[in-house]
Each structure stands twice: as structure tokens, then as C-alpha cells.
Amino acid sequence: NDITDNEAFKALLAAKKSAEENNVLVNIAVVDAGANLKAFIRMDESYLGSIDVAIKKAKTARYFNIDTGELGELTQPGGIIYNIELSNNGLVSFPGGLPIKNKEGKIIGAIGVSGGTIEQDRAIATIGAKSILN
Amino acid sequence: NDITDNEAFKALLAAKKSAEENNVLVNIAVVDAGANLKAFIRMDESYLGSIDVAIKKAKTARYFNIDTGELGELTQPGGIIYNIELSNNGLVSFPGGLPIKNKEGKIIGAIGVSGGTIEQDRAIATIGAKSILN
Amino acid sequence: NDITDNEAFKALLAAKKSAEENNVLVNIAVVDAGANLKAFIRMDESYLGSIDVAIKKAKTARYFNIDTGELGELTQPGGIIYNIELSNNGLVSFPGGLPIKNKEGKIIGAIGVSGGTIEQDRAIATIGAKSILN
Amino acid sequence: NDITDNEAFKALLAAKKSAEENNVLVNIAVVDAGANLKAFIRMDESYLGSIDVAIKKAKTARYFNIDTGELGELTQPGGIIYNIELSNNGLVSFPGGLPIKNKEGKIIGAIGVSGGTIEQDRAIATIGAKSILN
């Protein structure tokens, strides 16, 4: 199973609405089950550097089926997978990337949000990921 | 002046609607005045290889403020800018990329479409680019 | 649908057997439906440069659901998609890459072969792609 | 001396069998004495991000003729080769990569495994590396 374009749009719009309500300026990326870019939006005045971070967060979340923030707990100095961020043309290992699951719990893609604090990015990504269940 | 996120969405949706009406499966990318990715959508079952081509078409159109198809007339063997495609981390020099202008005629971004024939891609890009004038 | 690891092995082995019978030394790559590497083998004494060519042939075939040799007919100087090889981190547009279809005709991956003549590479890729139907 | 294609296949299959018996989903890569990709398999449903990690583990193990886990002990902050992971287009410095030796103890290639815990990856890599001695 793979996320559809309409589901990807739905996730983008839900995440963007949440960001606007919280006065956060973010970039939002959605990748499909193959970790390929499916949908993207950059809010006006959001960081230019967050374009790539948002995309890499989404890809990282699907590459390893993980909350990118949880990945980061394992990649610190002394961590069991220290410096794994150097693989796959660059991973992001702090919060803001999440797998997207369908109603059956199967991972069908992932979302990445960048531009706010890491807590804000994660909260917005969560709202985007869950929006497709409605 | 710069394209807004709402205008970018509008362009994506107008282009996607046109593609659907013509039974073409495309990827659609919009970049801003700085040639940075602003919005993107990949239609279900469209070519995976068109993700990058659509983005590069949009960037190319803004890099040189040109219809990418017109650029291609100058880059052939013997052409005045032969092989310029090798610059800028890869340009695309066939139809499907167009600058986006505002009502005053100022270029505020660009759109790239990939997945159909080059004529279809250019027609869909034109509809997307013009949609923000309404 | 996506090619399985056993199907990918089957395609590799069928292609390798054909290469051996014809005294050709090749590299053989199989990618899945998401164009991600699924299986690979390099025959002893085959070209080192063919590792990347075989992988790019397989990816190209899946990126555009096409025989890579047919793609090459469109990318020559004056062709409608001249220089598209510069996209997607490098495409290969000569024979040896083919989509892999299941019994229902759905594309589930692709195979790329490099090391022989382009006719040999295409013939070996064809045998590999068809082997999973048996 | 260099690992043969049949030995590489043997290592892949032994590692894959071990992974299946332990219900671990992994990617397995084998490189030759020149650190060039020789054979590869991705098990169904294994991490997409492990494709590159498995290949980089194998390459790293041959680049420095070392267990990648031992390398990681030297690359931490303050370590004698801190951040060497940034060289060679990206190294992996946690367990799962091992040199492959022939019966005379000569290194003829390397194996990289990614997808399980680092202990599982190392155990599976060990079985793959030793399989060619039988």
C-alpha cells in the first residue's frame, strides 16, 4: 500500500493549518512508501534551509520506519549507531519526521516538518500524519 | 515579489486538474523567485523519474526566466550554449518548465511539469502558471 | 505490488546463467517498484565500470517504465527529451535496462545488465525479467 | 586473490538464511578485494535506509580491513580518528561490517549487514563471512 496524492495533500493541509494556528512557519514534505517525494509546501517566510531538512526528515522516517527524534537518541557520541546520519545522502535525526500509517496500521509513507522548534515540528507532523485517518 | 504558498497551491491544483481531465499522469513542481522549491505534488502512478525532472524544469525556467523548451533550442550540438545542462547541478532543456508571472508581468516563480508528452507537459504547465492570475 | 527477494534472486540467476552460456561477463542489478536496489551480482572479471551502469539501467527502466534502449532514441541531439540523462543523478539511455512485470502485466521492478554488447545486455536482461513468470 | 561471484552468493545466502531463522529483516552486501560491490540482496520489508548502510558497512570493512564496530571505538569525540566517517563518501562505524577471509587467512572482500540490532547484524555478517570456508 502506498499513500495517494489526495492523502498527501490532506496531510500537507492539516499540518499547514496547525502551523498557522500556532504562528509557526514551516516546510512540510510527504514521501511515499518508496521514500520518494510525494508532496511538499513551503510556507511564506519560512526558513530556506528547512526545505531540505523537511524532505530529509520525511525520508529518514520512512527509511527506518521511525520517529526521527527517536533515531537521534541512538546516534549521539557513544550511541549504538553513532554518525548513521552520514548514510543515505544525509539523514536528519531530530524530531519532526514521522511515518504515516493507514487505518490498518501499515506504513504507507512519511511526513517531515521543519521550521519551528523541534517540539513544534513534531506536533505539526503528528497532526499531518493522523489527518489521513479521518 | 515572490509567489505565495496559496498561489503555489493554486497553480498545483489547476495543473493537476488539467492533467486529470486529459488523463495524463504528471509530477508538478513550483519554485519561488529564489528558485527554491515552494510546492510539489506527484500524481499516483506517475513516473518516479519525473519527480526530479519536474523540479529541475521549474528551477531551470526560473534560473534563466525562460520556457525550458526554448532553452533547448540553444543547447544542441553546435548551439550557442551547448551543454549548459551540465551546470547548476543539472538543467532540463525540453518543454514543461515555465516562469510564473503576476498581474504586473513580473516573474515571481516558475512551474515544472513532467510525465506526459512534452506538448502535454507544456500545456499543463501553462494552465498552472496562468491560474494565479484569476 | 513489489518484486520479492526470491523473485529478484531468480532473475539474477537466470540472467547470469544466460551470460555464462554466451560467454559474456556482466553485472546484473534488480530494483524494486520504488526503484530501490533489491539484488545485485557482479560476475568475475566483468567490468568494474559496469557496476554503476547496471544499477543505473535498472533504475532508469523503472523511473520511466521503459526499455532503456527506447529511451535513448528520444534523448539524442535534436530528440524530444535531449539530455534527460542528466536528471535523477544520472540515467542510462542505451539497451540493457527493462521493467520487470508480474503475470498480470503490472510492473513490479526492473533489471539492468551491463558488460557485454548492448544487444547481449538487452538479451540477458530480457531473460532475467521473464524468468520470474515461470 | 579476490572473492568469486559464487562465494559472494554463498555468503549472501548463508547470511539470509541466518536472518530468516532469527526473524530479522536485513540488507546484505558483499564487496570484493577492491571494495567494489560484488553481490547484494534486500529482504522483503527490510528498511529502505539499510540498503546504503549495508553497502557502506561492507566497503568500510574492506577499506580498513576491520570489523566496523571496532572502527567505531576510535571515531568518537576525542578518539584518535574522530569523524573519519566523513571520508570516502561516508563510512559506517558501528557493527555489521566484516572482512571476508579465505582459508589462508587472506582478506578477499567484505560483508555488510543492516536491518537488525547491531548485535544481530554482526552475528549475521559473521555467519556470511565464514560460510565461504566450508
XYZ file of C-alpha atoms in Angstrom:
536
model
C 0.000 0.000 0.000
C 1.099 3.463 -0.827
C -0.121 6.930 0.148
C -2.268 8.598 -2.527
C -1.882 12.124 -3.836
C -5.122 13.131 -2.146
C -3.972 11.735 1.182
C -0.658 13.530 0.787
C -2.451 16.822 0.117
C -4.677 16.200 3.120
C -1.649 15.703 5.357
C 0.022 18.849 3.988
C -3.057 20.971 4.538
C -3.736 19.660 8.050
C -0.127 20.293 9.029
C -0.125 23.752 7.467
C -3.370 24.688 9.232
C -1.911 23.617 12.559
C 1.255 25.611 11.900
C -0.761 28.717 11.049
C -2.880 28.397 14.182
C 0.309 28.247 16.249
C 2.063 31.019 14.346
C 4.879 28.751 13.205
C 6.450 28.983 9.750
C 7.361 25.569 8.405
C 8.217 23.489 5.377
C 6.236 20.267 5.078
C 7.222 17.241 2.984
C 5.426 13.939 2.388
C 7.135 10.884 0.892
C 5.502 7.681 -0.334
C 6.160 4.089 0.711
C 9.230 4.019 -1.528
C 10.616 7.135 0.241
C 10.128 9.182 -2.921
C 8.822 12.775 -2.672
C 5.043 12.841 -2.981
C 4.014 16.347 -1.869
C 5.614 19.478 -0.479
C 4.765 23.008 0.618
C 6.877 25.836 1.960
C 5.044 28.473 3.961
C 5.831 32.084 3.156
C 8.788 33.454 5.122
C 9.771 30.023 6.461
C 13.464 29.144 6.504
C 15.052 28.360 3.145
C 17.266 25.833 4.896
C 14.223 23.948 6.056
C 13.315 22.786 2.556
C 15.992 20.130 2.581
C 15.594 19.387 6.286
C 11.864 18.721 5.904
C 12.445 16.415 2.938
C 15.267 14.564 4.723
C 13.126 14.193 7.864
C 10.368 12.565 5.840
C 12.806 10.284 4.020
C 14.591 9.330 7.239
C 11.288 8.465 8.919
C 10.441 6.087 6.078
C 13.961 4.738 5.602
C 13.877 3.331 9.128
C 10.142 3.444 9.970
C 10.854 5.628 12.965
C 10.145 8.972 14.642
C 13.277 10.881 13.669
C 13.611 12.125 17.237
C 13.866 8.550 18.485
C 16.553 7.870 15.920
C 18.558 10.761 17.329
C 18.697 9.108 20.740
C 20.756 6.315 19.159
C 23.111 8.389 17.033
C 24.827 10.527 19.664
C 28.503 10.079 20.511
C 28.704 6.715 22.225
C 25.329 5.720 20.761
C 24.860 2.366 19.073
C 24.504 3.848 15.602
C 26.672 6.957 16.010
C 27.001 9.001 12.817
C 24.484 6.982 10.793
C 23.339 10.414 9.574
C 26.190 10.270 7.056
C 24.500 7.422 5.165
C 21.747 7.703 2.579
C 22.988 11.044 1.316
C 22.272 12.632 4.686
C 19.734 11.745 7.365
C 18.079 14.010 9.925
C 17.951 12.611 13.452
C 15.987 15.139 15.477
C 12.202 15.440 15.869
C 9.857 16.406 13.041
C 9.788 13.265 10.881
C 7.161 10.562 11.358
C 5.906 7.524 9.460
C 2.347 7.802 8.110
C 0.160 4.768 8.779
C -3.164 3.815 7.253
C -6.170 2.603 9.261
C -4.766 -0.931 9.318
C -1.554 0.362 10.888
C 0.555 -0.260 7.781
C 3.185 2.356 6.964
C 2.300 3.966 3.630
C 4.684 6.931 3.665
C 6.123 9.570 5.973
C 5.945 13.279 6.777
C 8.689 15.738 7.649
C 8.223 19.213 9.159
C 10.942 21.825 9.675
C 10.977 25.475 10.651
C 9.685 25.677 14.211
C 11.152 24.339 17.434
C 11.642 20.582 17.387
C 8.619 20.197 19.658
C 6.505 22.305 17.306
C 7.778 20.431 14.254
C 6.938 17.078 15.843
C 3.473 18.230 16.944
C 2.680 19.540 13.466
C 3.990 16.366 11.831
C 1.807 14.299 14.147
C -1.295 16.233 13.130
C -0.405 15.810 9.472
C 0.233 12.085 9.792
C -3.003 11.455 11.653
C -5.148 13.573 9.362
C -5.425 10.864 6.732
C -7.249 8.579 9.173
C -10.294 10.872 9.233
C 7.801 39.991 -5.229
C 7.532 36.319 -4.587
C 4.889 33.672 -5.180
C 2.886 32.880 -2.019
C 2.125 29.439 -0.705
C -1.521 29.884 -1.585
C -0.661 30.875 -5.138
C 1.663 27.869 -5.392
C -1.106 25.560 -4.211
C -3.471 27.183 -6.703
C -1.032 26.533 -9.534
C -0.531 22.910 -8.446
C -4.243 22.238 -8.246
C -5.048 23.884 -11.574
C -2.293 21.899 -13.265
C -3.370 18.671 -11.601
C -6.999 19.207 -12.613
C -5.951 19.761 -16.205
C -3.801 16.630 -16.133
C -6.664 14.576 -14.767
C -9.085 15.875 -17.404
C -6.599 14.844 -20.098
C -5.767 11.510 -18.497
C -2.101 12.362 -18.070
C -0.093 11.346 -15.006
C 2.369 14.022 -14.019
C 4.602 15.420 -11.339
C 4.201 19.147 -10.740
C 6.730 21.419 -9.029
C 6.579 25.126 -8.212
C 9.627 27.162 -7.221
C 9.689 30.677 -5.833
C 11.508 33.782 -7.074
C 14.680 32.435 -5.457
C 14.349 29.188 -7.462
C 13.775 27.271 -4.241
C 11.139 24.523 -4.046
C 7.823 26.011 -2.952
C 5.243 23.281 -3.659
C 5.143 19.845 -5.220
C 2.743 17.010 -5.966
C 3.223 13.626 -7.603
C 0.088 12.069 -9.069
C -0.475 8.401 -8.279
C 1.230 6.062 -10.764
C 3.148 8.876 -12.449
C 6.784 8.190 -13.314
C 9.216 8.077 -10.403
C 11.826 9.627 -12.688
C 9.603 12.651 -13.223
C 9.988 13.872 -9.644
C 13.452 15.196 -10.343
C 12.651 16.228 -13.913
C 9.672 18.342 -12.793
C 11.714 20.062 -10.101
C 14.607 20.689 -12.493
C 12.226 22.074 -15.138
C 10.835 24.578 -12.652
C 14.297 25.576 -11.451
C 15.633 25.876 -14.998
C 12.709 28.096 -16.003
C 13.459 30.466 -13.146
C 17.257 30.278 -13.400
C 17.054 31.800 -16.878
C 13.488 33.202 -16.919
C 12.695 31.076 -19.926
C 10.365 28.416 -21.318
C 12.561 25.328 -20.940
C 11.647 24.266 -24.458
C 13.102 27.472 -25.846
C 16.267 26.877 -23.878
C 16.628 23.511 -25.602
C 16.854 25.183 -28.981
C 20.118 26.795 -27.875
C 21.781 23.821 -26.176
C 22.048 21.368 -29.065
C 25.415 20.376 -30.520
C 26.661 23.491 -32.300
C 24.248 25.652 -30.301
C 25.391 28.836 -28.625
C 25.085 27.423 -25.112
C 25.797 23.780 -25.907
C 25.650 21.517 -22.852
C 24.659 24.229 -20.396
C 22.511 21.459 -18.916
C 25.597 20.340 -17.034
C 25.602 23.499 -14.925
C 23.540 24.174 -11.817
C 23.580 20.554 -10.761
C 21.603 19.597 -13.881
C 19.197 21.589 -16.028
C 16.309 20.324 -18.148
C 16.059 21.858 -21.602
C 12.882 20.454 -23.113
C 9.304 21.715 -22.724
C 7.397 21.626 -19.427
C 9.029 24.411 -17.428
C 7.686 27.977 -17.447
C 8.158 31.168 -15.446
C 5.153 32.267 -13.388
C 4.268 35.957 -13.721
C 1.994 38.102 -11.581
C -0.619 40.508 -12.980
C 2.044 43.155 -13.488
C 4.081 40.770 -15.620
C 6.800 40.360 -13.031
C 8.278 36.858 -12.680
C 7.544 35.596 -9.170
C 8.466 31.918 -9.575
C 8.239 29.037 -12.021
C 6.416 25.756 -12.633
C 7.690 22.441 -13.955
C 5.571 19.529 -15.193
C 6.821 16.062 -16.165
C 5.142 12.770 -17.001
C 3.201 13.325 -20.222
C 4.420 14.091 -23.710
C 6.394 17.294 -23.920
C 3.382 19.004 -25.508
C 1.123 17.819 -22.696
C 3.635 18.856 -20.053
C 3.927 22.343 -21.547
C 0.141 22.747 -21.847
C -0.388 21.689 -18.237
C 2.394 23.988 -17.034
C 0.817 26.879 -18.920
C -2.516 26.303 -17.213
C -0.800 26.149 -13.832
C 1.197 29.302 -14.409
C -1.825 31.280 -15.593
C -4.136 30.072 -12.823
C -2.760 32.545 -10.303
C -3.967 35.468 -12.409
C -7.614 34.617 -11.760
C 2.857 -4.995 -5.874
C 6.557 -5.276 -5.427
C 9.144 -7.814 -6.520
C 10.152 -10.251 -3.745
C 13.687 -11.165 -2.767
C 13.190 -14.668 -4.142
C 11.968 -13.308 -7.461
C 14.927 -10.940 -7.584
C 17.344 -13.830 -6.951
C 15.584 -15.848 -9.641
C 16.036 -13.028 -12.147
C 19.716 -12.632 -11.218
C 20.422 -16.324 -11.579
C 18.573 -16.705 -14.874
C 20.414 -13.717 -16.309
C 23.776 -14.949 -15.014
C 23.192 -18.425 -16.472
C 22.396 -16.907 -19.840
C 25.508 -14.735 -19.692
C 27.680 -17.737 -18.861
C 26.230 -19.791 -21.710
C 27.062 -16.948 -24.086
C 30.498 -16.284 -22.616
C 29.618 -12.731 -21.634
C 30.826 -11.128 -18.404
C 28.191 -8.858 -16.915
C 26.945 -7.027 -13.861
C 23.261 -7.559 -13.093
C 21.090 -5.316 -10.905
C 17.450 -5.625 -9.868
C 15.459 -2.756 -8.344
C 12.038 -2.920 -6.725
C 8.873 -0.990 -7.561
C 10.242 2.034 -5.684
C 13.421 1.940 -7.822
C 15.473 0.925 -4.784
C 18.240 -1.687 -5.151
C 16.889 -5.156 -4.441
C 19.585 -7.554 -5.675
C 22.924 -7.412 -7.463
C 25.707 -9.655 -8.726
C 28.956 -8.913 -10.482
C 30.445 -11.780 -12.469
C 34.154 -12.428 -12.014
C 36.315 -10.381 -14.382
C 33.402 -8.242 -15.582
C 33.998 -4.505 -15.969
C 34.269 -2.501 -12.763
C 32.594 0.402 -14.563
C 29.574 -1.745 -15.240
C 28.551 -1.865 -11.582
C 27.135 1.625 -11.696
C 25.894 1.281 -15.277
C 23.901 -1.853 -14.434
C 22.332 -0.201 -11.384
C 21.510 2.974 -13.323
C 19.999 0.919 -16.174
C 17.676 -0.814 -13.740
C 16.724 2.447 -12.040
C 16.169 4.216 -15.360
C 13.927 1.394 -16.591
C 11.751 1.749 -13.506
C 11.894 5.547 -13.336
C 10.182 5.759 -16.717
C 8.764 2.225 -17.138
C 10.707 1.803 -20.348
C 13.309 -0.274 -22.171
C 16.373 1.936 -21.699
C 17.239 1.480 -25.362
C 13.919 3.019 -26.381
C 14.601 5.931 -24.079
C 17.861 6.543 -25.906
C 16.026 7.060 -29.180
C 14.429 10.167 -27.645
C 17.474 11.671 -25.959
C 19.801 12.202 -28.914
C 20.704 15.686 -30.115
C 17.502 17.074 -31.598
C 15.458 14.477 -29.695
C 12.391 15.482 -27.733
C 13.996 14.838 -24.352
C 17.636 15.575 -25.215
C 19.990 15.310 -22.244
C 17.394 13.941 -19.811
C 20.240 11.634 -18.734
C 21.471 14.499 -16.547
C 18.433 14.198 -14.285
C 17.931 11.759 -11.431
C 21.601 11.683 -10.564
C 22.415 10.148 -13.935
C 20.326 7.975 -16.235
C 21.484 5.384 -18.762
C 19.759 5.549 -22.131
C 21.102 2.617 -24.100
C 19.900 -1.004 -24.089
C 20.199 -3.305 -21.098
C 17.540 -1.993 -18.722
C 14.000 -3.379 -18.695
C 10.948 -3.216 -16.449
C 10.004 -6.490 -14.744
C 6.304 -7.362 -14.937
C 4.340 -9.941 -12.984
C 1.862 -12.368 -14.555
C -0.856 -9.711 -14.502
C 1.372 -7.368 -16.503
C 1.950 -4.978 -13.619
C 5.446 -3.506 -13.294
C 6.965 -4.701 -10.014
C 10.591 -3.673 -10.531
C 13.304 -3.553 -13.178
C 16.545 -5.227 -14.236
C 19.751 -3.732 -15.580
C 22.591 -5.618 -17.283
C 25.969 -4.187 -18.293
C 29.216 -5.659 -19.535
C 28.506 -7.193 -22.937
C 27.483 -5.568 -26.182
C 24.223 -3.642 -25.916
C 22.466 -6.443 -27.816
C 23.862 -9.022 -25.401
C 22.967 -6.891 -22.375
C 19.386 -6.471 -23.611
C 19.008 -10.185 -24.393
C 20.303 -11.166 -20.953
C 18.063 -8.600 -19.247
C 15.075 -9.979 -21.149
C 15.787 -13.497 -19.931
C 16.147 -12.239 -16.381
C 12.932 -10.225 -16.483
C 10.915 -13.108 -17.925
C 12.307 -15.725 -15.578
C 10.005 -14.735 -12.743
C 6.956 -15.688 -14.790
C 7.880 -19.395 -14.707
C 43.111 -13.093 -4.502
C 39.559 -11.948 -4.851
C 36.191 -13.287 -3.788
C 34.349 -15.049 -6.624
C 30.743 -14.500 -7.595
C 29.869 -17.963 -6.349
C 31.491 -17.278 -2.990
C 29.654 -13.963 -2.775
C 26.349 -15.683 -3.470
C 27.209 -18.298 -0.859
C 27.861 -15.586 1.731
C 24.614 -13.794 0.851
C 22.563 -16.962 1.121
C 24.129 -18.097 4.388
C 23.557 -14.663 5.907
C 19.990 -14.514 4.603
C 19.223 -17.976 5.973
C 20.527 -16.968 9.379
C 18.461 -13.788 9.314
C 15.332 -15.728 8.423
C 15.904 -18.254 11.203
C 16.206 -15.374 13.675
C 13.269 -13.414 12.241
C 15.410 -10.424 11.353
C 14.895 -8.398 8.171
C 18.182 -7.269 6.728
C 20.020 -5.949 3.706
C 23.224 -7.830 2.881
C 26.079 -6.516 0.740
C 29.326 -8.164 -0.334
C 32.257 -6.241 -1.794
C 35.351 -7.666 -3.448
C 39.016 -7.120 -2.640
C 38.820 -3.794 -4.487
C 35.939 -2.678 -2.226
C 33.603 -2.694 -5.220
C 30.058 -4.060 -4.923
C 30.034 -7.762 -5.744
C 26.616 -9.006 -4.554
C 23.598 -7.635 -2.747
C 20.157 -8.673 -1.529
C 17.424 -6.789 0.293
C 14.969 -8.953 2.206
C 11.302 -8.103 1.764
C 10.087 -5.437 4.206
C 13.592 -4.653 5.458
C 14.451 -0.968 5.963
C 14.929 1.085 2.816
C 17.597 3.042 4.667
C 19.590 -0.132 5.226
C 20.457 -0.529 1.549
C 23.058 2.180 1.755
C 24.111 1.306 5.299
C 24.782 -2.342 4.375
C 26.849 -1.339 1.340
C 28.784 1.254 3.347
C 29.450 -1.276 6.129
C 30.941 -3.710 3.634
C 33.038 -1.022 1.982
C 34.225 0.352 5.330
C 35.250 -3.128 6.492
C 37.410 -3.578 3.399
C 38.698 -0.001 3.252
C 40.404 -0.537 6.604
C 40.346 -4.357 6.944
C 38.419 -4.033 10.181
C 35.251 -5.008 11.989
C 33.208 -1.818 11.601
C 32.278 -1.980 15.276
C 35.934 -1.790 16.247
C 36.366 1.205 13.986
C 33.612 2.973 15.899
C 35.619 2.776 19.107
C 38.205 5.069 17.510
C 35.917 7.616 15.866
C 34.096 9.051 18.883
C 34.634 12.647 20.014
C 38.148 12.705 21.406
C 39.004 9.498 19.564
C 42.159 9.170 17.528
C 40.370 9.173 14.189
C 37.385 11.306 15.154
C 34.910 11.830 12.293
C 36.750 9.671 9.791
C 33.213 8.665 8.768
C 33.159 11.801 6.640
C 35.834 10.408 4.318
C 35.323 8.017 1.429
C 31.896 9.383 0.627
C 30.616 8.202 4.017
C 31.749 5.363 6.269
C 29.724 3.371 8.801
C 31.433 2.811 12.126
C 29.093 0.554 14.084
C 28.860 -3.248 13.993
C 27.681 -5.233 10.962
C 30.638 -4.953 8.583
C 33.398 -7.579 8.491
C 36.275 -8.549 6.224
C 35.915 -11.900 4.435
C 38.991 -14.123 4.577
C 39.844 -17.196 2.562
C 41.240 -20.435 4.058
C 44.731 -18.993 4.057
C 43.561 -16.025 6.141
C 43.925 -13.568 3.292
C 41.239 -10.871 3.042
C 39.402 -11.305 -0.263
C 36.433 -8.994 0.313
C 33.972 -7.894 2.984
C 30.342 -8.242 4.029
C 27.929 -5.666 5.439
C 24.591 -6.390 7.129
C 21.988 -3.813 8.211
C 18.425 -4.005 9.461
C 18.538 -5.764 12.826
C 20.092 -4.697 16.092
C 23.828 -4.115 15.839
C 24.422 -7.425 17.624
C 22.159 -9.248 15.171
C 23.770 -7.545 12.202
C 27.248 -8.528 13.399
C 26.214 -12.136 14.083
C 24.637 -12.478 10.639
C 27.667 -10.912 8.971
C 29.936 -13.349 10.801
C 27.944 -16.314 9.514
C 28.072 -14.923 5.990
C 31.803 -14.284 6.119
C 32.594 -17.747 7.457
C 30.298 -19.590 5.058
C 32.804 -19.488 2.227
C 35.268 -21.578 4.236
C 33.011 -24.632 4.062
